[in-house]
PDB file of C-alpha atoms in Angstrom:
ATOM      1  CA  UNK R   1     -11.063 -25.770   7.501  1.00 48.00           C
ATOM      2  CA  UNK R   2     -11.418 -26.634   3.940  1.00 42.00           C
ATOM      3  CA  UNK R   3     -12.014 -23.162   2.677  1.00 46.00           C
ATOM      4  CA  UNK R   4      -8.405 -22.760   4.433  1.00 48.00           C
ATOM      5  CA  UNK R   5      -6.989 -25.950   2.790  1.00 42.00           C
ATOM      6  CA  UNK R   6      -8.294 -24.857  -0.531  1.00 44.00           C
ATOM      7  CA  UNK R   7      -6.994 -21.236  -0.375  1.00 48.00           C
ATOM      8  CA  UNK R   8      -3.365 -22.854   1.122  1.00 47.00           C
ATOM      9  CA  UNK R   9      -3.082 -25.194  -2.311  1.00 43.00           C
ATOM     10  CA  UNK R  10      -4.090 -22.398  -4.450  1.00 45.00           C
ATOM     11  CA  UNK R  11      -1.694 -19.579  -2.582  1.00 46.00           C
ATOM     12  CA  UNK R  12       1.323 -22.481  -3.057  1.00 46.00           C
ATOM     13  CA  UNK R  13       0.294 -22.941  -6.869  1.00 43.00           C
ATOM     14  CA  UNK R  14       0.703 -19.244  -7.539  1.00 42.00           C
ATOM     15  CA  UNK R  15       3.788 -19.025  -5.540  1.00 39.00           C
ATOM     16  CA  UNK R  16       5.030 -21.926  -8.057  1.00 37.00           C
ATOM     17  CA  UNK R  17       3.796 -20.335 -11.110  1.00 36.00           C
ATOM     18  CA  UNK R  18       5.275 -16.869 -10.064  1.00 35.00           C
ATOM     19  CA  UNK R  19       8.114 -14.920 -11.463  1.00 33.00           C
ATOM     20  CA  UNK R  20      12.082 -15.891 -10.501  1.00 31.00           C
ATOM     21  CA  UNK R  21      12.817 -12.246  -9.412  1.00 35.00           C
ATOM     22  CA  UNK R  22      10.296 -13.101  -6.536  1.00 36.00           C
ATOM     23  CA  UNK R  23      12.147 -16.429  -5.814  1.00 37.00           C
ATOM     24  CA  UNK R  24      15.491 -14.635  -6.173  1.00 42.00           C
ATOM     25  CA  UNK R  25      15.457 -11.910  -4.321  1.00 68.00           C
ATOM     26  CA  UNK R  26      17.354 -11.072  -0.920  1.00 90.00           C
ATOM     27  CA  UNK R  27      13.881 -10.579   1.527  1.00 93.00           C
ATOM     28  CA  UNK R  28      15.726  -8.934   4.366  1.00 95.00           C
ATOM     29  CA  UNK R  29      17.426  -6.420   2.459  1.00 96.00           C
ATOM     30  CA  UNK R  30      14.843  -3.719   3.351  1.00 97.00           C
ATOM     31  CA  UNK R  31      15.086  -4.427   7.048  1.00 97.00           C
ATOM     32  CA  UNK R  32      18.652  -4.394   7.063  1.00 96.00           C
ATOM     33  CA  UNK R  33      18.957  -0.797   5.684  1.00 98.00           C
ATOM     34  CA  UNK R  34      16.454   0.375   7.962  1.00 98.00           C
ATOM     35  CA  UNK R  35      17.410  -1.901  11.063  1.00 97.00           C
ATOM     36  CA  UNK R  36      21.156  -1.694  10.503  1.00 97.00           C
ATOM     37  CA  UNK R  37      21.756   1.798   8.718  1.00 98.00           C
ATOM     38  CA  UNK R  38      18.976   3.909   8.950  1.00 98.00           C
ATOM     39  CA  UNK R  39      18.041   3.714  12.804  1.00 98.00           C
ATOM     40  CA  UNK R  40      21.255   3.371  14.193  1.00 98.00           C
ATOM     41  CA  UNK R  41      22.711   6.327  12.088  1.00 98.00           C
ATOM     42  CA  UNK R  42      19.839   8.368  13.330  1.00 98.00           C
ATOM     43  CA  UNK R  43      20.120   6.952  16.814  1.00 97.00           C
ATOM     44  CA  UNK R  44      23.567   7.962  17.172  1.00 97.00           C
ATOM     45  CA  UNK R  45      24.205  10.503  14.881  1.00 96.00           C
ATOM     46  CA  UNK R  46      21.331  12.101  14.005  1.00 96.00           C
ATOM     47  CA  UNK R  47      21.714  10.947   9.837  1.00 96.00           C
ATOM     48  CA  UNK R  48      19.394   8.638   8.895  1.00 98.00           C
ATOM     49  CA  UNK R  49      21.549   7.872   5.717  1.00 97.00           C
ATOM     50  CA  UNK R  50      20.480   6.167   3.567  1.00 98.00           C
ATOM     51  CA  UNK R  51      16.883   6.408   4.545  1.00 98.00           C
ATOM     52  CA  UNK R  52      15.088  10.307   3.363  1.00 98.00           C
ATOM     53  CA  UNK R  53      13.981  10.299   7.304  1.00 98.00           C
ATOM     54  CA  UNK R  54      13.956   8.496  10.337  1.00 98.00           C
ATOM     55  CA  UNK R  55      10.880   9.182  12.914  1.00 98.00           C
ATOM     56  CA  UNK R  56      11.749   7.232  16.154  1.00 98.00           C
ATOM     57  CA  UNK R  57       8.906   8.503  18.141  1.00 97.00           C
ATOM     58  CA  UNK R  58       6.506   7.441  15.328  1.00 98.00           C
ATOM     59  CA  UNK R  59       7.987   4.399  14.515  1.00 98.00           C
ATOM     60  CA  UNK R  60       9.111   4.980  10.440  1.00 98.00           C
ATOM     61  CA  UNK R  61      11.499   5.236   8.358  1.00 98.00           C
ATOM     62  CA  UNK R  62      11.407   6.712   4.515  1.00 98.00           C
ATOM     63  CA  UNK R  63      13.520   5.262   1.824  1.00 98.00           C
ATOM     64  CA  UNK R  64      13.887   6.094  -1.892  1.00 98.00           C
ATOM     65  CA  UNK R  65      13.033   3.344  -3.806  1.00 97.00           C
ATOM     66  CA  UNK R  66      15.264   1.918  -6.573  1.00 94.00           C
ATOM     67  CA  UNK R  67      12.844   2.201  -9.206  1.00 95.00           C
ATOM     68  CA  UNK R  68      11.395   5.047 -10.188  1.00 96.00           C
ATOM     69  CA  UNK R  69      11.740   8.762  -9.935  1.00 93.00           C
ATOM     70  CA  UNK R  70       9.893  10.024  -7.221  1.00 98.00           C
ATOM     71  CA  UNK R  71       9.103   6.501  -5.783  1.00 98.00           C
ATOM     72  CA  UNK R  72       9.777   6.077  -1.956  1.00 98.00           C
ATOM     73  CA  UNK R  73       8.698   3.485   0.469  1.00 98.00           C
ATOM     74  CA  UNK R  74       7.561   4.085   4.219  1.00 98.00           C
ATOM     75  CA  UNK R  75       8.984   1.122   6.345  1.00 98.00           C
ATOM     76  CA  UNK R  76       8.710   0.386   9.966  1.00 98.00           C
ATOM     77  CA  UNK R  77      11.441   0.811  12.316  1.00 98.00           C
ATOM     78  CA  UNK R  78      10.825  -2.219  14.168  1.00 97.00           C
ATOM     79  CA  UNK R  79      10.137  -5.758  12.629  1.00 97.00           C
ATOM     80  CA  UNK R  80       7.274  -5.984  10.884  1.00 97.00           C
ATOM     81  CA  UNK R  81       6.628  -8.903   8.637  1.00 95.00           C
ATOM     82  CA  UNK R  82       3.767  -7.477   6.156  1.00 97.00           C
ATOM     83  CA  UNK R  83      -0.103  -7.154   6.134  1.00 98.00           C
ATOM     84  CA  UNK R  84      -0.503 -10.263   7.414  1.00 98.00           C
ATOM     85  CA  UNK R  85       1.387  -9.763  10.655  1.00 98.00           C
ATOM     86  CA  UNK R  86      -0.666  -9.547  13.423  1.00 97.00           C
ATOM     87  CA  UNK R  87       0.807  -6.470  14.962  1.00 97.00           C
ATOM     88  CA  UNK R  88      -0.939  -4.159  12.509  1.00 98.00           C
ATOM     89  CA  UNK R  89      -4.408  -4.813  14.026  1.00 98.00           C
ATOM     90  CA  UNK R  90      -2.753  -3.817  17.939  1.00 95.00           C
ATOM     91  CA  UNK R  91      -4.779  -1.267  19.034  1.00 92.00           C
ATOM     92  CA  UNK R  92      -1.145   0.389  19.530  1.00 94.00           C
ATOM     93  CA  UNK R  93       0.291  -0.190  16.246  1.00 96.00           C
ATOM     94  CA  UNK R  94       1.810   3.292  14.658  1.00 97.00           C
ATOM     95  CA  UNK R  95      -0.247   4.750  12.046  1.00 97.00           C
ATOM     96  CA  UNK R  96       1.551   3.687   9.279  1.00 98.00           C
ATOM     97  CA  UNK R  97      -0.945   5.449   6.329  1.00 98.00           C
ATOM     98  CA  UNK R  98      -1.183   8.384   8.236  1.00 98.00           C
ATOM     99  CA  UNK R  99       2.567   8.679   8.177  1.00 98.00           C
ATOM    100  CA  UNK R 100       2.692   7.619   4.891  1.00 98.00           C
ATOM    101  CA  UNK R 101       0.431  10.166   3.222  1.00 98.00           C
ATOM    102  CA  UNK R 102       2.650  12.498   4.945  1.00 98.00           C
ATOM    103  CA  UNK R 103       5.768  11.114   3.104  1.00 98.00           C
ATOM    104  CA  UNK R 104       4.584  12.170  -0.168  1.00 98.00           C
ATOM    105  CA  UNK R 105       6.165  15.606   0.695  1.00 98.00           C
ATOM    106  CA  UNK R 106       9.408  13.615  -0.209  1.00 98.00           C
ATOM    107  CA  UNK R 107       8.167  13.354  -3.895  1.00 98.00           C
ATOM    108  CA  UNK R 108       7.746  16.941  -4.116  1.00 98.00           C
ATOM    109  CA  UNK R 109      10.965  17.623  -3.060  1.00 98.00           C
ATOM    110  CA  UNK R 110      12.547  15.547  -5.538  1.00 98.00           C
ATOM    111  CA  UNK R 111      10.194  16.745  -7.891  1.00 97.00           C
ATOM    112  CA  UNK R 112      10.768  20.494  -7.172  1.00 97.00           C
ATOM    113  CA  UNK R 113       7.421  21.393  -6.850  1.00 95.00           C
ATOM    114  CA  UNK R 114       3.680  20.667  -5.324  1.00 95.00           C
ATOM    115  CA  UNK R 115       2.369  17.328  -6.877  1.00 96.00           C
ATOM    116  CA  UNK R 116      -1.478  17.171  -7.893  1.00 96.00           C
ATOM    117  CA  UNK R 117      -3.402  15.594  -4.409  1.00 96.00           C
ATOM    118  CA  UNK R 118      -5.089  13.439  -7.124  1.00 96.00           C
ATOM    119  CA  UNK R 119      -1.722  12.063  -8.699  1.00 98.00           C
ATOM    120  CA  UNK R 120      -0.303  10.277  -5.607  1.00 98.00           C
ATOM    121  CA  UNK R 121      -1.038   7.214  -4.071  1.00 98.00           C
ATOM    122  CA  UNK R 122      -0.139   4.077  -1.344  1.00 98.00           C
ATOM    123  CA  UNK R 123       0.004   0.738  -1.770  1.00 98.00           C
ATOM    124  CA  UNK R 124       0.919  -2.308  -0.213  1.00 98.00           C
ATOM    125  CA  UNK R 125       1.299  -5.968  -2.283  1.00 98.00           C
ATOM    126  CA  UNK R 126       0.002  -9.120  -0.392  1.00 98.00           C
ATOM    127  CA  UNK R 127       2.376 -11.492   1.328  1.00 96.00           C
ATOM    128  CA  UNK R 128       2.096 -13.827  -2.256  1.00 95.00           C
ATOM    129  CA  UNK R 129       2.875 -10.946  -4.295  1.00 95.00           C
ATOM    130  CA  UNK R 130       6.120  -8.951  -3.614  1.00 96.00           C
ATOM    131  CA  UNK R 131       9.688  -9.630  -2.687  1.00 94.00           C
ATOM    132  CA  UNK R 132      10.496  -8.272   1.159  1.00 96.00           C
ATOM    133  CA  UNK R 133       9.742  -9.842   4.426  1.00 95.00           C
ATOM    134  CA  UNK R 134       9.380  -6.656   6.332  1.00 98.00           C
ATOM    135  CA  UNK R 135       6.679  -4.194   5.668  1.00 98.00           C
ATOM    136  CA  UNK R 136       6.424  -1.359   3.192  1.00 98.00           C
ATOM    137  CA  UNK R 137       3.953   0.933   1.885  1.00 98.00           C
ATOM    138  CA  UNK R 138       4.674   2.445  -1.471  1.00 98.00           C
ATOM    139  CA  UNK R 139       4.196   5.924  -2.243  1.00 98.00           C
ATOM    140  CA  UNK R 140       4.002   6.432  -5.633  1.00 98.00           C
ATOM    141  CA  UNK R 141       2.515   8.175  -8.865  1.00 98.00           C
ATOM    142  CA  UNK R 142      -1.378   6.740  -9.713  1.00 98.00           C
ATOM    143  CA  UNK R 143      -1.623   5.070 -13.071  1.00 98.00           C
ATOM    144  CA  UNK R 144      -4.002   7.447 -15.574  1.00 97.00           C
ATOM    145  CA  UNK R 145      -6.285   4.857 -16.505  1.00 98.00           C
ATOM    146  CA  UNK R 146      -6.982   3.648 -12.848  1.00 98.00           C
ATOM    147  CA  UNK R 147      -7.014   7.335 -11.656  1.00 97.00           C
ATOM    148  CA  UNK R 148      -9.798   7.798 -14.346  1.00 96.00           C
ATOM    149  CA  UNK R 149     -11.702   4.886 -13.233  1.00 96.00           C
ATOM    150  CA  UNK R 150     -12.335   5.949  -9.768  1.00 96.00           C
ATOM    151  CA  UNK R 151     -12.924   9.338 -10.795  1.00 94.00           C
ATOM    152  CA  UNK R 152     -15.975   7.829 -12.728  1.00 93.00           C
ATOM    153  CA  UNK R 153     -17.077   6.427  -9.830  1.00 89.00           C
ATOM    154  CA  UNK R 154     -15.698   8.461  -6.803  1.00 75.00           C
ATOM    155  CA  UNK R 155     -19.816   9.609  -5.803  1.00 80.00           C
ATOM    156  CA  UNK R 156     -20.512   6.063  -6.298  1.00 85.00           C
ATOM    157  CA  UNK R 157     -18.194   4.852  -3.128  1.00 93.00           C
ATOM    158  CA  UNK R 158     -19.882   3.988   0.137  1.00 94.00           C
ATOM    159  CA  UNK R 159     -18.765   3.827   3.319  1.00 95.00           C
ATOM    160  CA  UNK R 160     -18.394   0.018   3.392  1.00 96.00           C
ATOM    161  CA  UNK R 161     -16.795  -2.082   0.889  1.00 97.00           C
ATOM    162  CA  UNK R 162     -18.311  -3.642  -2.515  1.00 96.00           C
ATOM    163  CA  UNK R 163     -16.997  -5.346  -5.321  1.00 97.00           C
ATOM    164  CA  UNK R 164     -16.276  -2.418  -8.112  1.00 97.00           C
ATOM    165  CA  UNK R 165     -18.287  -3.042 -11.533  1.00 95.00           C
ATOM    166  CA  UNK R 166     -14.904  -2.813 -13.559  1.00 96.00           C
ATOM    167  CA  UNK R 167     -11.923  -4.381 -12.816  1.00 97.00           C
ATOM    168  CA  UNK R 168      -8.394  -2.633 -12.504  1.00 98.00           C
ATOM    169  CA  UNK R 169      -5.253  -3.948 -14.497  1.00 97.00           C
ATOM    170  CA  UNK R 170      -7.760  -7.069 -15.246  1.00 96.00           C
ATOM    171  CA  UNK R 171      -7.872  -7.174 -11.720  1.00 97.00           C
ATOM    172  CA  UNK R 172     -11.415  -7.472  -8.898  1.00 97.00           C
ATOM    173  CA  UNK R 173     -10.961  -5.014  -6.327  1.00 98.00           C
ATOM    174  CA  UNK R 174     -13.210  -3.750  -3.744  1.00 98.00           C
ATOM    175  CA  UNK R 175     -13.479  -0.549  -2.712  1.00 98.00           C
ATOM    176  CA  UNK R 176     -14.561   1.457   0.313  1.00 97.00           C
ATOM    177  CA  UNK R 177     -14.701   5.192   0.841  1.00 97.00           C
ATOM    178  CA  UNK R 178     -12.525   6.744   3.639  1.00 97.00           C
ATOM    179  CA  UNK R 179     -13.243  10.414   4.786  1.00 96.00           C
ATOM    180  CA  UNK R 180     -10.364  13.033   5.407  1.00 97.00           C
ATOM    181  CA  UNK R 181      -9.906  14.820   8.927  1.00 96.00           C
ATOM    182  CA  UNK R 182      -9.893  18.812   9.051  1.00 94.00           C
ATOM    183  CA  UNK R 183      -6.143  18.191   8.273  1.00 95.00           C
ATOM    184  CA  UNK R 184      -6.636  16.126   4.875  1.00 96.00           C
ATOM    185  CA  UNK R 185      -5.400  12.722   6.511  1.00 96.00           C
ATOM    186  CA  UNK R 186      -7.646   9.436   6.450  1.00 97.00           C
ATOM    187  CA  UNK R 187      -9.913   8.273   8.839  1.00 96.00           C
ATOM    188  CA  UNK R 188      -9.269   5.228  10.145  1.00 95.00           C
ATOM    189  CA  UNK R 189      -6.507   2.644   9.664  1.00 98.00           C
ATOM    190  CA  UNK R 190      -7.334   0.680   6.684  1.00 98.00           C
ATOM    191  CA  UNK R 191      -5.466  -2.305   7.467  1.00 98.00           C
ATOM    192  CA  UNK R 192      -8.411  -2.155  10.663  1.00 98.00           C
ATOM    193  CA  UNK R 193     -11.637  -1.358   7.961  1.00 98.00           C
ATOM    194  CA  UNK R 194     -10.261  -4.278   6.102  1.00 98.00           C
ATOM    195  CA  UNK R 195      -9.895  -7.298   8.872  1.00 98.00           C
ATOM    196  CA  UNK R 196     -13.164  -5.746  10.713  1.00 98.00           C
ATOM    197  CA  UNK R 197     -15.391  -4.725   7.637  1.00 98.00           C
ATOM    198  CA  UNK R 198     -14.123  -7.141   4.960  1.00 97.00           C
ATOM    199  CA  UNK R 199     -15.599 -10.797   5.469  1.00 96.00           C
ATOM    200  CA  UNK R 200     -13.188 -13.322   6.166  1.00 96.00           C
ATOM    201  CA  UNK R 201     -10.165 -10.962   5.815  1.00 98.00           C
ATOM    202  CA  UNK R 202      -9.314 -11.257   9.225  1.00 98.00           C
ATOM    203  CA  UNK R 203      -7.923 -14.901   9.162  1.00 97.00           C
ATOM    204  CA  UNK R 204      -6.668 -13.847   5.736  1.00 97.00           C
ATOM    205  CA  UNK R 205      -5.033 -10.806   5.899  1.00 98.00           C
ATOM    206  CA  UNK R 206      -1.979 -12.089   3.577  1.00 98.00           C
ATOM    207  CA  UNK R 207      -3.525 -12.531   0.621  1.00 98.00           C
ATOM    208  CA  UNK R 208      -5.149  -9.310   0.555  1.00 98.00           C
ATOM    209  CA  UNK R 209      -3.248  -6.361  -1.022  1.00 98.00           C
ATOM    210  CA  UNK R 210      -4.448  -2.812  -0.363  1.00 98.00           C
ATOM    211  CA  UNK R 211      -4.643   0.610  -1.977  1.00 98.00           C
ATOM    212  CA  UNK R 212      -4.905   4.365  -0.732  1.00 98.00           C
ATOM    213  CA  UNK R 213      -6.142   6.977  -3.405  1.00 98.00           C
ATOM    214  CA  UNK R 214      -7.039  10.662  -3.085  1.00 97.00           C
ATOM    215  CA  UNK R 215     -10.819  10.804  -4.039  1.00 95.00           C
ATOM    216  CA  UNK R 216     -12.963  13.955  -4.484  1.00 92.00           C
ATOM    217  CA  UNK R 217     -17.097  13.513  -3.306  1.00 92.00           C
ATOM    218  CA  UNK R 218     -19.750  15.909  -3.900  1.00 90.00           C
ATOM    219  CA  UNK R 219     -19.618  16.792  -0.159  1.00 90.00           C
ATOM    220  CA  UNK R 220     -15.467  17.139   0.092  1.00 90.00           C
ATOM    221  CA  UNK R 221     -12.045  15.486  -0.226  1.00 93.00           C
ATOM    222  CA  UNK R 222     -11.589  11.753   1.213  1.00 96.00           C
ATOM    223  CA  UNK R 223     -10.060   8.713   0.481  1.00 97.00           C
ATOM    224  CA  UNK R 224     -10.830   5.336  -1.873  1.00 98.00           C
ATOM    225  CA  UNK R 225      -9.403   2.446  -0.593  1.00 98.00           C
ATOM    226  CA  UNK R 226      -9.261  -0.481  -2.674  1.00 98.00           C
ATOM    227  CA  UNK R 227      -8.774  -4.215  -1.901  1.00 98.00           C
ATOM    228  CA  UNK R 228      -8.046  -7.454  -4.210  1.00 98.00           C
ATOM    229  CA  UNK R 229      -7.240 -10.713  -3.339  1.00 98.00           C
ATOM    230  CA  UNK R 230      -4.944 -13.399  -4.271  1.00 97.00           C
ATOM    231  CA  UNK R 231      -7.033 -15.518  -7.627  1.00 93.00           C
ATOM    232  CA  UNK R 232      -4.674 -18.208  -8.764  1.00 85.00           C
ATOM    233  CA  UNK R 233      -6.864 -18.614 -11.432  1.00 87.00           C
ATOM    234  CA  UNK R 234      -6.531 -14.755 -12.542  1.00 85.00           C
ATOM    235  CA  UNK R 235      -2.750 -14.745 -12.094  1.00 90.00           C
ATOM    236  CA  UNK R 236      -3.960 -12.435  -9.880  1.00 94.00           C
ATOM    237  CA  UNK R 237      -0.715 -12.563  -6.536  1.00 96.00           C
ATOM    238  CA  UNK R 238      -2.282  -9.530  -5.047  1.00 97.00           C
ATOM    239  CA  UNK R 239      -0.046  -6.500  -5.643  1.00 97.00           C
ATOM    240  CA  UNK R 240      -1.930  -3.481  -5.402  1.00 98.00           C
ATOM    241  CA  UNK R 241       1.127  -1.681  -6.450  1.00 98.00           C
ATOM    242  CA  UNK R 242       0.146  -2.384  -9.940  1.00 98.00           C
ATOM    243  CA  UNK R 243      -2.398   0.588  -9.948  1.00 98.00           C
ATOM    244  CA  UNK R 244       0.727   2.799  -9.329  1.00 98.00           C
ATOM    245  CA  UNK R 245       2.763   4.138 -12.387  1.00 98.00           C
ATOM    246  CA  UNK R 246       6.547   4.786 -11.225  1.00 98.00           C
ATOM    247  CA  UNK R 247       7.293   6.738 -14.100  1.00 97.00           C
ATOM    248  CA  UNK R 248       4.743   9.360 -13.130  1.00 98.00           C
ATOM    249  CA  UNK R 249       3.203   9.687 -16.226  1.00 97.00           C
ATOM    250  CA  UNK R 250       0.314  11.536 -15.218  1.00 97.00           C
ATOM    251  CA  UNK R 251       2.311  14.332 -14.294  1.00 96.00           C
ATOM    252  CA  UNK R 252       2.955  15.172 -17.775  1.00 91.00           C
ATOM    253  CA  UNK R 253      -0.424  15.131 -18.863  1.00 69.00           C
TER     254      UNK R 253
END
């Protein structure tokens, strides 16, 4: 109980300290494009307008994002408040990675042409550190330097989490490997490896944020997924998007 008090003061200090654009921004506007345009358009229509795709069956939608490029954002189709929403551990709950790995198609198509495995990668910002109230899992460019990082230590990554030895974007993350299927999709749902593998994550789930990148082992393609957690004394709200570069500069490498 005070390990909960402690974290609650700390999580409210950091919400204090943050930025305005988090205080000042509309949080439903992401479920009302996909709630009141995208599903109903493809519902009834069969245009999911202004949303890249619409999978009823699945449960997801795909939106461009504002910023950025080649920058889109896979969103449920029903209400789903963020990682800490207790839906996401439902032994039912859609596979939201799975489907968004396979949304990275999207940036090709923009793009005009096959992106690098290596250069992509998911993220999803804590409940302290970004602006919506309904859940969204970026798919995005990976920032060179971080991309570099876990290359250096991609043989290094076992199969249950540990605290990296260098920080990323002055940030502690922990990191996990996750193995690919015959198809080149994850293993596993990592909002699952995180509240059953990660101690204490459970009852904390929103202040964790959480990263997918493409890693290559010694014995084949997989997965790193990487986890920080909300430090008020770091400045630290969370936002795993930060190891993603919107600009895509490691395309022009």
């Amino acid at each position: 109980m005070k390990k909960r008090l402690l974290l609650s003061i700390s999580l409210c200090g950091l919400v204090a300290a943050g930025v305005s654009y988090y205080a000042l921004a509309d949080g439903d506007a992401l479920w009302r494009i996909v709630g009141e345009q995208c599903v109903p358009g493809q519902q009834t229509q069969g245009a999911p307008a202004p949303c890249a795709e619409v999978k009823l069956p699945q449960g997801v939608a795909v939106l461009k994002d504002r910023d950025g490029e080649l920058q889109y954002l896979l969103i449920p189709t029903r209400r789903v408040g963020g990682i800490e929403s207790p839906q996401l551990l439902n032994g039912d709950a859609p596979a939201y990675w799975r489907e968004a790995w396979a949304a990275r198609g999207f940036m090709e198509a923009r793009r005009g042409q096959p992106l690098p495995r290596r250069a992509v990668s998911l993220a999803i910002n804590s409940q302290y550190g970004r602006s919506q109230n309904q859940l969204h899992i970026h798919i995005s460019c990976i920032d060179r330097t971080v991309r570099q990082q876990i290359d250096d230590l991609d043989d290094g990554l076992p199969r249950r989490w540990r605290l990296l030895p260098v920080e990323l974007k002055g940030h502690a993350y922990w990191a996990r490997r996750v193995d690919a299927d015959a198809d080149g999709n994850p293993v596993g749902d990592p909002f699952r490896l995180l509240a059953d593998e990660m101690p204490g994550a459970r009852d904390e789930m929103g202040a964790y944020g959480l990263a997918l990148l493409p890693a290559s082992f010694s014995d084949g393609d997989g997965f790193a997924l990487l986890a920080t957690r909300v430090d008020l004394l770091r400045a630290n709200r969370a936002s795993a998007e930060e190891l993603q570069d919107h600009d895509c500069k490691i395309l022009r490498q």
